[in-house]
Amino acid sequence: MRKHWKAAALTMACLLALAGCEKETTEVLETVTQTVETETETQTQAAAETETETETGEETLSVIGERETVDGQMQSYLTGEWKDEAVVTRRPIAVMIPNNEQAMPQYGLASASIIYEAPVEGRITRLMGIFEDFDDLDHIGPVRSSRDYFVYTAMGYEAIYCNWGLARPYVEELINSDAVQNISAGVEGIHNPADEAFGRISRPGYAKEFTGYLFIDGLKEAVDRLGYDWEYDADFVPQLTFAADGVRAEYEDAQDVTVIRPGGTESNSGGYGAYDPWFEYDSDDHLYYRFQDGEAQIDERTGEQLAVSNVILQYCHGEVRDSHDYLAFGVHGVGTALVFTDGKVIPASWSRMEGDGVPPKFYDADGNEIIFNQGKTWICNIWEEYSEFVEFE
């Protein structure tokens, strides 16, 4: 049965609460429009604590605790998976990637540990890949311009922010500030460009704006020239808490969901309907496969369909800024969310009350931090005012 879910409006008291927000939870998925109100507390050290047991419903799950090096490998902050220590102790890069039909297929996107998707003008979406595994890539892209809500999101991962496109009118001050370490092509509004990191690749039949790519060798040269630090800060806060090795976060009492449509099926709904993206869950490999514009969304480099272990719908208040349809989204504060993992949906809340340098954390209806399964995650920024279009079944 297809279900719709509409985010609940937050009360003023909830918006002002510094420790979280108090909510009540109704039976999920039993009405067309549902209110999910949860009690949350902002927590900033979930994955930095020693291995512990965390409540998820009536069961307890062992989670990844303090990271340690074993045979030259360490568990990733972004996926929980074992990778080379040099990779997971290095700050990631956040790369702006267009997602409209004219840009397909994208190159290297399957290597991103986290993919963040949000609407931009014209009611299409743009992607931001958070990459820690990029040494084996020659290039990533195509690469497009920034929006400030993407920059603020990237800051929560301590990512080096990479983009190519006009920085005015809403991004210039932020992206050129000391708070953002950016690798940007030399265009209007960029004060300290890094042109050595970018170049064009011939794509017959494609408009020029979809031929610009980030080249990894040039990126590394630019980071060194600009004096950026590759190391995470000592007080870095991971966004997600992952189940320990050999453990699955199954949420047996939660509702089964095999298809997720962030924009529903109605054309051009809230920034997700223009190309009708959706995810399908495969219980054999526990992955969510991405589709768009009626077909599988693939990575040009691998030729394989994009797939992730977790999908998050993060509901954010949005506004149209001007006559050019530039958008603004509230990516700080508190809000509601839906978390999909292991074929289940968990009604959730999110909280980002600690500033730009800390990412949003996700909590269940009892205020416990949600435990994710190890692997890649796709986060969809849902325009809260269009939340009625979200569908899953």
CSV table of C-alpha atoms in Angstrom, one decimal:
chain,number,residue,atom,x,y,z
A,1,MET,CA,0.0,0.0,0.0
A,2,ARG,CA,1.3,3.4,-0.9
A,3,LYS,CA,1.6,5.8,2.0
A,4,HIS,CA,2.1,9.6,2.2
A,5,TRP,CA,3.9,11.4,5.0
A,6,LYS,CA,3.6,15.0,5.9
A,7,ALA,CA,6.1,16.6,8.3
A,8,ALA,CA,4.7,18.2,11.5
A,9,ALA,CA,5.0,21.9,12.0
A,10,LEU,CA,7.4,22.7,14.8
A,11,THR,CA,6.2,24.8,17.7
A,12,MET,CA,8.0,27.9,18.8
A,13,ALA,CA,9.0,26.3,22.0
A,14,CYS,CA,10.7,23.5,20.1
A,15,LEU,CA,12.5,26.0,17.9
A,16,LEU,CA,13.9,27.8,20.9
A,17,ALA,CA,14.9,24.7,22.9
A,18,LEU,CA,18.7,24.4,23.0
A,19,ALA,CA,18.7,20.8,24.2
A,20,GLY,CA,16.3,19.4,21.7
A,21,CYS,CA,12.5,19.4,21.3
A,22,GLU,CA,9.7,17.6,23.0
A,23,LYS,CA,7.2,15.8,20.8
A,24,GLU,CA,4.6,13.1,20.8
A,25,THR,CA,4.4,10.2,18.3
A,26,THR,CA,1.3,8.9,16.6
A,27,GLU,CA,1.1,5.5,14.9
A,28,VAL,CA,3.3,5.8,11.9
A,29,LEU,CA,1.9,4.9,8.4
A,30,GLU,CA,-1.7,4.4,9.6
A,31,THR,CA,-3.0,7.7,8.4
A,32,VAL,CA,-2.4,9.7,5.2
A,33,THR,CA,-1.0,12.7,7.1
A,34,GLN,CA,0.9,11.9,10.2
A,35,THR,CA,2.5,13.9,13.0
A,36,VAL,CA,5.8,12.7,14.2
A,37,GLU,CA,6.8,14.5,17.4
A,38,THR,CA,9.8,13.2,19.3
A,39,GLU,CA,11.8,14.1,22.4
A,40,THR,CA,15.4,14.6,21.4
A,41,GLU,CA,18.6,15.7,23.1
A,42,THR,CA,21.5,17.0,21.1
A,43,GLN,CA,24.4,14.6,21.5
A,44,THR,CA,27.8,15.3,20.2
A,45,GLN,CA,29.9,12.2,21.0
A,46,ALA,CA,28.0,9.2,19.7
A,47,ALA,CA,30.8,7.5,17.7
A,48,ALA,CA,33.6,8.8,19.8
A,49,GLU,CA,32.6,6.9,22.9
A,50,THR,CA,33.9,3.4,23.6
A,51,GLU,CA,31.9,0.6,22.1
A,52,THR,CA,28.6,0.5,23.9
A,53,GLU,CA,25.1,-0.8,23.6
A,54,THR,CA,22.5,1.5,22.3
A,55,GLU,CA,18.7,1.1,22.6
A,56,THR,CA,16.7,0.7,19.4
A,57,GLY,CA,13.1,-0.1,20.4
A,58,GLU,CA,13.1,-3.1,22.7
A,59,GLU,CA,16.5,-4.3,21.6
A,60,THR,CA,20.1,-3.2,22.2
A,61,LEU,CA,22.7,-2.9,19.5
A,62,SER,CA,26.4,-2.9,19.8
A,63,VAL,CA,27.8,0.1,17.9
A,64,ILE,CA,31.2,1.2,16.7
A,65,GLY,CA,33.1,2.8,19.6
A,66,GLU,CA,36.4,4.6,19.7
A,67,ARG,CA,38.3,4.0,16.5
A,68,GLU,CA,41.6,2.2,16.5
A,69,THR,CA,44.1,1.1,13.9
A,70,VAL,CA,44.2,-2.6,13.0
A,71,ASP,CA,46.7,-3.7,10.3
A,72,GLY,CA,46.8,-0.2,8.9
A,73,GLN,CA,43.1,0.2,8.7
A,74,MET,CA,40.5,2.1,10.7
A,75,GLN,CA,36.7,2.4,10.6
A,76,SER,CA,35.3,5.4,8.6
A,77,TYR,CA,33.5,8.2,10.3
A,78,LEU,CA,31.3,8.4,7.2
A,79,THR,CA,30.4,4.7,6.5
A,80,GLY,CA,31.6,2.7,9.5
A,81,GLU,CA,33.5,0.5,7.1
A,82,TRP,CA,37.2,-0.5,7.5
A,83,LYS,CA,39.4,1.5,5.2
A,84,ASP,CA,43.1,2.6,5.0
A,85,GLU,CA,43.9,4.7,8.0
A,86,ALA,CA,45.3,7.5,5.7
A,87,VAL,CA,41.9,7.7,4.0
A,88,VAL,CA,39.6,7.9,7.0
A,89,THR,CA,41.8,10.3,9.1
A,90,ARG,CA,41.9,12.7,6.2
A,91,ARG,CA,39.2,15.4,5.8
A,92,PRO,CA,36.8,14.6,3.0
A,93,ILE,CA,36.0,16.7,0.0
A,94,ALA,CA,32.4,17.9,-0.8
A,95,VAL,CA,31.8,18.2,-4.6
A,96,MET,CA,28.8,19.9,-6.1
A,97,ILE,CA,27.4,17.7,-8.9
A,98,PRO,CA,24.4,18.6,-11.2
A,99,ASN,CA,21.6,16.1,-11.2
A,100,ASN,CA,19.4,17.2,-14.1
A,101,GLU,CA,18.9,15.2,-17.2
A,102,GLN,CA,21.5,17.1,-19.2
A,103,ALA,CA,24.3,16.1,-16.8
A,104,MET,CA,23.8,12.4,-16.9
A,105,PRO,CA,25.6,10.2,-16.3
A,106,GLN,CA,27.8,11.6,-13.5
A,107,TYR,CA,31.4,10.3,-13.2
A,108,GLY,CA,32.7,9.0,-9.9
A,109,LEU,CA,29.6,9.5,-7.8
A,110,ALA,CA,29.5,5.9,-6.7
A,111,SER,CA,32.7,6.5,-4.7
A,112,ALA,CA,31.0,9.1,-2.5
A,113,SER,CA,30.5,7.9,1.1
A,114,ILE,CA,27.5,10.3,1.6
A,115,ILE,CA,25.4,11.9,-1.1
A,116,TYR,CA,23.4,14.9,-0.1
A,117,GLU,CA,20.5,16.0,-2.4
A,118,ALA,CA,18.5,19.2,-2.2
A,119,PRO,CA,16.3,21.3,-4.5
A,120,VAL,CA,17.6,24.2,-6.4
A,121,GLU,CA,15.9,26.7,-8.7
A,122,GLY,CA,13.7,25.3,-11.4
A,123,ARG,CA,12.4,22.6,-9.1
A,124,ILE,CA,15.3,20.2,-9.9
A,125,THR,CA,17.8,18.8,-7.4
A,126,ARG,CA,21.6,19.1,-7.1
A,127,LEU,CA,23.9,16.7,-5.4
A,128,MET,CA,26.8,17.1,-3.2
A,129,GLY,CA,29.0,14.0,-2.9
A,130,ILE,CA,31.1,13.7,0.3
A,131,PHE,CA,34.2,11.7,-0.8
A,132,GLU,CA,36.9,10.2,1.4
A,133,ASP,CA,37.9,7.5,-1.2
A,134,PHE,CA,39.1,9.6,-4.1
A,135,ASP,CA,42.8,8.7,-4.6
A,136,ASP,CA,41.9,6.2,-7.3
A,137,LEU,CA,39.8,8.7,-9.2
A,138,ASP,CA,41.3,10.8,-11.9
A,139,HIS,CA,38.3,13.2,-11.9
A,140,ILE,CA,34.8,13.7,-10.5
A,141,GLY,CA,31.9,15.5,-12.1
A,142,PRO,CA,30.6,17.3,-13.9
A,143,VAL,CA,30.9,20.0,-11.3
A,144,ARG,CA,28.5,22.9,-10.9
A,145,SER,CA,27.9,26.0,-8.7
A,146,SER,CA,27.2,26.3,-5.0
A,147,ARG,CA,24.2,27.2,-2.9
A,148,ASP,CA,24.7,28.4,0.7
A,149,TYR,CA,22.7,25.5,2.3
A,150,PHE,CA,25.1,23.1,0.6
A,151,VAL,CA,28.1,25.0,2.0
A,152,TYR,CA,26.6,24.9,5.6
A,153,THR,CA,26.0,21.2,5.2
A,154,ALA,CA,29.5,20.5,4.0
A,155,MET,CA,30.9,22.4,7.0
A,156,GLY,CA,29.4,19.8,9.3
A,157,TYR,CA,31.6,17.2,7.8
A,158,GLU,CA,34.7,19.5,7.9
A,159,ALA,CA,34.8,18.9,4.2
A,160,ILE,CA,36.9,20.9,1.7
A,161,TYR,CA,34.2,22.4,-0.5
A,162,CYS,CA,34.6,22.1,-4.3
A,163,ASN,CA,32.4,23.9,-6.8
A,164,TRP,CA,32.5,25.6,-10.2
A,165,GLY,CA,30.0,28.4,-11.0
A,166,LEU,CA,28.8,31.9,-10.2
A,167,ALA,CA,29.0,32.6,-6.4
A,168,ARG,CA,26.7,35.6,-6.4
A,169,PRO,CA,24.4,36.8,-5.0
A,170,TYR,CA,23.9,34.5,-2.0
A,171,VAL,CA,27.1,32.5,-1.6
A,172,GLU,CA,30.0,35.0,-2.1
A,173,GLU,CA,30.4,36.2,1.4
A,174,LEU,CA,30.1,32.8,3.0
A,175,ILE,CA,32.3,30.8,0.6
A,176,ASN,CA,35.1,33.4,0.7
A,177,SER,CA,35.1,33.7,4.5
A,178,ASP,CA,37.7,32.1,6.8
A,179,ALA,CA,35.0,29.6,7.9
A,180,VAL,CA,35.1,27.8,4.6
A,181,GLN,CA,38.1,26.1,2.9
A,182,ASN,CA,37.0,25.9,-0.7
A,183,ILE,CA,38.4,24.8,-4.0
A,184,SER,CA,36.6,26.9,-6.5
A,185,ALA,CA,37.0,27.6,-10.2
A,186,GLY,CA,37.8,31.2,-11.1
A,187,VAL,CA,34.4,32.7,-11.7
A,188,GLU,CA,32.6,35.9,-10.6
A,189,GLY,CA,32.4,36.1,-6.8
A,190,ILE,CA,35.3,33.8,-6.1
A,191,HIS,CA,38.1,35.7,-4.5
A,192,ASN,CA,40.9,33.1,-4.3
A,193,PRO,CA,40.3,30.6,-7.2
A,194,ALA,CA,41.9,27.2,-7.6
A,195,ASP,CA,41.9,26.8,-11.4
A,196,GLU,CA,44.5,24.1,-11.3
A,197,ALA,CA,41.9,21.7,-9.9
A,198,PHE,CA,39.4,22.0,-12.8
A,199,GLY,CA,39.3,21.3,-16.5
A,200,ARG,CA,36.9,20.3,-19.3
A,201,ILE,CA,36.3,17.0,-20.9
A,202,SER,CA,34.8,16.7,-24.3
A,203,ARG,CA,31.2,15.4,-24.2
A,204,PRO,CA,29.7,15.6,-27.7
A,205,GLY,CA,26.1,16.7,-27.5
A,206,TYR,CA,26.4,18.2,-24.0
A,207,ALA,CA,26.2,21.9,-23.2
A,208,LYS,CA,29.5,23.4,-22.1
A,209,GLU,CA,28.2,23.9,-18.5
A,210,PHE,CA,28.1,20.1,-18.2
A,211,THR,CA,31.7,19.5,-19.3
A,212,GLY,CA,33.6,20.9,-16.3
A,213,TYR,CA,35.3,18.4,-13.9
A,214,LEU,CA,37.3,18.4,-10.7
A,215,PHE,CA,40.7,16.7,-11.3
A,216,ILE,CA,42.1,15.0,-8.2
A,217,ASP,CA,45.8,15.7,-8.9
A,218,GLY,CA,45.0,19.4,-9.3
A,219,LEU,CA,42.8,19.3,-6.2
A,220,LYS,CA,45.7,18.1,-4.1
A,221,GLU,CA,48.0,20.7,-5.5
A,222,ALA,CA,45.4,23.5,-4.8
A,223,VAL,CA,44.9,22.3,-1.2
A,224,ASP,CA,48.7,22.4,-0.6
A,225,ARG,CA,49.0,25.8,-2.3
A,226,LEU,CA,46.2,27.3,-0.2
A,227,GLY,CA,47.6,25.9,3.0
A,228,TYR,CA,44.5,23.9,3.9
A,229,ASP,CA,44.8,21.2,6.6
A,230,TRP,CA,44.0,17.6,5.5
A,231,GLU,CA,43.5,16.5,9.1
A,232,TYR,CA,40.2,16.4,11.0
A,233,ASP,CA,39.9,18.7,14.0
A,234,ALA,CA,40.4,17.0,17.3
A,235,ASP,CA,36.8,17.7,18.3
A,236,PHE,CA,35.3,16.5,15.1
A,237,VAL,CA,31.7,15.1,15.6
A,238,PRO,CA,30.7,12.2,13.3
A,239,GLN,CA,27.1,12.6,12.0
A,240,LEU,CA,26.0,8.9,12.0
A,241,THR,CA,26.5,6.2,14.6
A,242,PHE,CA,26.9,2.8,13.0
A,243,ALA,CA,26.2,-0.8,14.1
A,244,ALA,CA,29.3,-2.7,15.1
A,245,ASP,CA,30.9,-5.3,12.8
A,246,GLY,CA,28.7,-8.4,12.4
A,247,VAL,CA,25.6,-6.6,13.7
A,248,ARG,CA,22.7,-5.4,11.7
A,249,ALA,CA,20.3,-2.6,12.8
A,250,GLU,CA,17.1,-4.4,11.8
A,251,TYR,CA,14.3,-2.5,13.7
A,252,GLU,CA,12.1,-5.5,13.5
A,253,ASP,CA,9.0,-3.7,14.8
A,254,ALA,CA,9.2,-0.9,12.2
A,255,GLN,CA,7.2,-0.7,9.1
A,256,ASP,CA,8.5,-2.5,6.0
A,257,VAL,CA,9.3,-0.2,3.0
A,258,THR,CA,10.7,-1.2,-0.3
A,259,VAL,CA,10.1,1.9,-2.5
A,260,ILE,CA,10.9,5.5,-1.5
A,261,ARG,CA,9.8,8.5,-3.6
A,262,PRO,CA,11.1,11.7,-2.2
A,263,GLY,CA,8.9,13.8,-4.5
A,264,GLY,CA,6.1,11.3,-5.0
A,265,THR,CA,4.8,10.8,-8.5
A,266,GLU,CA,3.2,14.2,-9.1
A,267,SER,CA,5.3,16.2,-11.7
A,268,ASN,CA,7.7,18.8,-10.4
A,269,SER,CA,6.7,18.5,-6.7
A,270,GLY,CA,8.9,20.4,-4.3
A,271,GLY,CA,12.1,20.0,-6.3
A,272,TYR,CA,12.0,16.2,-6.5
A,273,GLY,CA,9.3,15.6,-9.1
A,274,ALA,CA,11.0,17.0,-12.2
A,275,TYR,CA,12.9,13.8,-12.9
A,276,ASP,CA,10.9,11.5,-10.6
A,277,PRO,CA,13.7,10.0,-8.5
A,278,TRP,CA,13.1,6.9,-6.3
A,279,PHE,CA,14.9,4.2,-4.4
A,280,GLU,CA,14.1,0.5,-4.4
A,281,TYR,CA,15.3,-1.8,-1.6
A,282,ASP,CA,16.9,-5.2,-2.3
A,283,SER,CA,16.6,-7.5,0.7
A,284,ASP,CA,19.3,-9.8,-0.8
A,285,ASP,CA,22.1,-7.3,-0.4
A,286,HIS,CA,20.4,-4.8,1.9
A,287,LEU,CA,20.9,-1.9,-0.5
A,288,TYR,CA,18.7,0.9,-1.8
A,289,TYR,CA,19.1,1.3,-5.5
A,290,ARG,CA,18.6,4.7,-7.1
A,291,PHE,CA,16.4,5.4,-10.1
A,292,GLN,CA,15.6,8.6,-11.9
A,293,ASP,CA,13.7,9.7,-15.0
A,294,GLY,CA,12.3,6.2,-15.5
A,295,GLU,CA,15.6,4.3,-15.4
A,296,ALA,CA,18.5,3.2,-13.2
A,297,GLN,CA,20.8,6.1,-12.2
A,298,ILE,CA,24.3,4.9,-13.0
A,299,ASP,CA,27.9,6.0,-12.4
A,300,GLU,CA,29.7,6.6,-15.7
A,301,ARG,CA,33.0,5.3,-14.3
A,302,THR,CA,31.7,2.0,-13.1
A,303,GLY,CA,28.7,1.5,-15.3
A,304,GLU,CA,26.8,0.3,-12.2
A,305,GLN,CA,23.7,1.6,-10.6
A,306,LEU,CA,24.1,3.9,-7.6
A,307,ALA,CA,23.2,2.1,-4.3
A,308,VAL,CA,23.4,2.9,-0.6
A,309,SER,CA,22.8,1.2,2.7
A,310,ASN,CA,20.8,4.0,4.3
A,311,VAL,CA,18.4,6.7,3.0
A,312,ILE,CA,17.4,9.7,5.1
A,313,LEU,CA,14.6,12.2,4.3
A,314,GLN,CA,15.5,15.3,6.3
A,315,TYR,CA,12.6,17.8,6.4
A,316,CYS,CA,13.7,21.5,6.3
A,317,HIS,CA,11.8,24.7,6.0
A,318,GLY,CA,12.3,26.3,2.6
A,319,GLU,CA,11.7,29.7,1.0
A,320,VAL,CA,11.9,31.2,-2.5
A,321,ARG,CA,14.4,34.1,-2.2
A,322,ASP,CA,13.8,36.1,-5.4
A,323,SER,CA,12.3,36.3,-8.8
A,324,HIS,CA,15.0,34.0,-10.2
A,325,ASP,CA,13.7,31.2,-7.9
A,326,TYR,CA,16.8,30.9,-5.8
A,327,LEU,CA,16.0,28.9,-2.7
A,328,ALA,CA,16.9,29.0,1.0
A,329,PHE,CA,16.6,26.1,3.5
A,330,GLY,CA,16.9,25.9,7.2
A,331,VAL,CA,19.6,23.3,7.8
A,332,HIS,CA,20.3,24.3,11.4
A,333,GLY,CA,18.0,23.9,14.4
A,334,VAL,CA,15.6,21.0,14.7
A,335,GLY,CA,13.2,19.2,12.5
A,336,THR,CA,11.6,15.9,11.6
A,337,ALA,CA,13.0,13.1,9.4
A,338,LEU,CA,12.4,9.6,8.1
A,339,VAL,CA,15.2,7.1,8.3
A,340,PHE,CA,15.2,4.0,6.0
A,341,THR,CA,17.6,1.2,6.7
A,342,ASP,CA,17.4,-2.6,6.3
A,343,GLY,CA,14.1,-2.3,4.5
A,344,LYS,CA,12.4,-0.4,7.4
A,345,VAL,CA,11.2,3.1,8.0
A,346,ILE,CA,11.9,4.8,11.4
A,347,PRO,CA,10.1,8.1,12.2
A,348,ALA,CA,12.8,10.4,13.5
A,349,SER,CA,13.8,13.9,14.4
A,350,TRP,CA,17.0,15.8,13.6
A,351,SER,CA,18.9,18.4,15.7
A,352,ARG,CA,21.7,20.7,14.7
A,353,MET,CA,22.0,23.1,17.6
A,354,GLU,CA,25.8,23.2,18.0
A,355,GLY,CA,26.7,25.5,15.1
A,356,ASP,CA,28.1,25.1,11.6
A,357,GLY,CA,30.9,22.7,12.6
A,358,VAL,CA,28.6,20.0,13.9
A,359,PRO,CA,26.3,18.0,11.6
A,360,PRO,CA,22.7,17.2,12.3
A,361,LYS,CA,22.1,14.1,14.4
A,362,PHE,CA,19.1,11.8,14.1
A,363,TYR,CA,16.9,10.4,16.9
A,364,ASP,CA,14.0,8.0,17.3
A,365,ALA,CA,10.7,8.7,19.0
A,366,ASP,CA,12.2,7.9,22.4
A,367,GLY,CA,15.0,10.3,22.0
A,368,ASN,CA,17.7,7.7,21.3
A,369,GLU,CA,20.2,8.3,18.5
A,370,ILE,CA,19.3,6.1,15.5
A,371,ILE,CA,21.8,3.4,14.7
A,372,PHE,CA,22.6,3.0,11.0
A,373,ASN,CA,23.9,0.0,9.1
A,374,GLN,CA,27.4,0.3,7.9
A,375,GLY,CA,27.8,1.6,4.3
A,376,LYS,CA,26.9,4.6,2.2
A,377,THR,CA,24.1,7.0,3.0
A,378,TRP,CA,21.9,9.2,0.7
A,379,ILE,CA,20.4,12.2,2.5
A,380,CYS,CA,17.4,14.0,0.8
A,381,ASN,CA,16.7,17.5,1.9
A,382,ILE,CA,12.9,17.6,1.8
A,383,TRP,CA,11.2,20.9,1.3
A,384,GLU,CA,9.0,20.8,4.4
A,385,GLU,CA,6.2,22.8,2.8
A,386,TYR,CA,6.0,20.2,0.1
A,387,SER,CA,6.2,17.2,2.4
A,388,GLU,CA,2.8,15.9,1.4
A,389,PHE,CA,4.3,14.7,-1.9
A,390,VAL,CA,6.6,12.2,-0.2
A,391,GLU,CA,5.6,8.6,-0.8
A,392,PHE,CA,6.8,5.2,0.2
A,393,GLU,CA,5.4,1.7,0.1
